[in-house]
Coordinates of C-alpha atoms in Angstrom, one line a residue:
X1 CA 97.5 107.0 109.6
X2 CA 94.7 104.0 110.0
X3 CA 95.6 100.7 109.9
X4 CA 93.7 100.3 106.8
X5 CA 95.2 103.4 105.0
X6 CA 99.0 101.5 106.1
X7 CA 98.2 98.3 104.1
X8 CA 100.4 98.4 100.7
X9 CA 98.6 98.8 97.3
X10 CA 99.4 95.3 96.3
X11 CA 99.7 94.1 92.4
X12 CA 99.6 90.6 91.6
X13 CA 102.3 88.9 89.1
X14 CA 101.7 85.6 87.8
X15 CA 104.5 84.4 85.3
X16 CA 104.3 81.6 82.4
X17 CA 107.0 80.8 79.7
X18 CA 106.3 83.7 77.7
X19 CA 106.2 86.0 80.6
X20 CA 104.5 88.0 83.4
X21 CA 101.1 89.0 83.6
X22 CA 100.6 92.5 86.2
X23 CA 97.5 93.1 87.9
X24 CA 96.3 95.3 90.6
X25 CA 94.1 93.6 93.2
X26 CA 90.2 95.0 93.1
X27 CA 90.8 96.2 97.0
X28 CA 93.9 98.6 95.9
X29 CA 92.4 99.7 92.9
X30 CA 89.4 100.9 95.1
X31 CA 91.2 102.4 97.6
X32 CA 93.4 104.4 94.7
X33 CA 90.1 105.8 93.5
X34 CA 88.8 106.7 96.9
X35 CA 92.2 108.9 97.6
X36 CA 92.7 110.3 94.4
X37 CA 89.9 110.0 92.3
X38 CA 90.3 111.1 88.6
X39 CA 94.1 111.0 88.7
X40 CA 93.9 107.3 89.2
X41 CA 93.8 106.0 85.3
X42 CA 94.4 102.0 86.6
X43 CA 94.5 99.2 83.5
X44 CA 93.3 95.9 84.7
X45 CA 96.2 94.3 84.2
X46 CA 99.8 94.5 81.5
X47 CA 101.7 91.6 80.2
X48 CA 105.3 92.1 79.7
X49 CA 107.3 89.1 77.7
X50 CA 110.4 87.9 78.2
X51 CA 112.3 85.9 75.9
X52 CA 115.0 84.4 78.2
X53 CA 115.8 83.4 81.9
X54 CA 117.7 86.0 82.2
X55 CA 114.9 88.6 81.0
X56 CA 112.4 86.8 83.7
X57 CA 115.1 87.6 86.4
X58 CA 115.5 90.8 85.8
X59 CA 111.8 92.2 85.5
X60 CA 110.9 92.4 88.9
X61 CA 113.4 94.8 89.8
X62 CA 114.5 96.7 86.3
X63 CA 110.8 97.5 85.2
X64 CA 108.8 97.8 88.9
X65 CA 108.2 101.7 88.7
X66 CA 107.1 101.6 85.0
X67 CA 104.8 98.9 86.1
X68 CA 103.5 100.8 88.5
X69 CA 102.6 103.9 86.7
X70 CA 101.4 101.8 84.1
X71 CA 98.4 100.1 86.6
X72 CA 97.5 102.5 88.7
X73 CA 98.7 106.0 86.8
X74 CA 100.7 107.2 89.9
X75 CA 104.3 106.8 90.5
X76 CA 105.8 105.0 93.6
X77 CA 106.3 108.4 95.1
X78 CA 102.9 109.0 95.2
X79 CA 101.9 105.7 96.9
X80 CA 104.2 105.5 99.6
X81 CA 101.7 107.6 102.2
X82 CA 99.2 104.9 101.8
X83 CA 101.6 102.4 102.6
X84 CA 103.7 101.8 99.6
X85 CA 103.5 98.9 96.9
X86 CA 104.5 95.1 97.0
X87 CA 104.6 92.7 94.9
X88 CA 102.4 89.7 95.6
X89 CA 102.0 85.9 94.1
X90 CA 98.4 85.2 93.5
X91 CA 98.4 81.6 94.4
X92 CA 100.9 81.8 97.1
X93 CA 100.0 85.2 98.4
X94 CA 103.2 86.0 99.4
X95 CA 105.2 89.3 98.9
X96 CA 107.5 88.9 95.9
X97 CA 111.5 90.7 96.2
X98 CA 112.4 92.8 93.8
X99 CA 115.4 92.2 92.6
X100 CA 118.3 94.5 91.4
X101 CA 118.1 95.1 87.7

């Protein structure tokens, strides 16, 4: 496997008070559409609400694979040859943990 082809499809999660926004970064989305073409139905980006700490805590990790399918049409399953899929902070660019739900 190519170094490229090894980098993780990434989606970007910036939060406010009413919730998270989702969005898969241009680069992943491209690269999803070079290896597998039509069966890549991506959205630009989801917003999911939450209406208490304890909802924002528990997003990362309870609703990840449904967020997932929802951006790019694949499951996890199907990413994981090119590398997998992280979380990232836009601003920060670091990695996010998912956390248990």
């Amino acid at each position: 496997m190519s170094e490229a082809t090894a980098e993780p499809i990434v989606i970007y999660r910036s939060v406010n008070r009413d919730g998270a926004t989702f969005a898969l970064e241009p680069r992943s989305l491209d690269r999803l559409r070079t290896m597998f073409g039509s069966a890549v139905r991506a959205r630009d980006r989801i917003f999911i609400a939450h209406e208490t700490r304890a909802d924002y805590e528990e997003v990362q990790g309870s609703i990840a694979p449904q967020i997932v399918i929802l951006l790019t049409g694949l499951s996890e399953d199907h990413l994981r040859p090119l590398g997998g899929v992280v979380f990232r902070d836009p601003v920060s660019e670091r990695d996010l943990p998912r956390t248990a739900a």
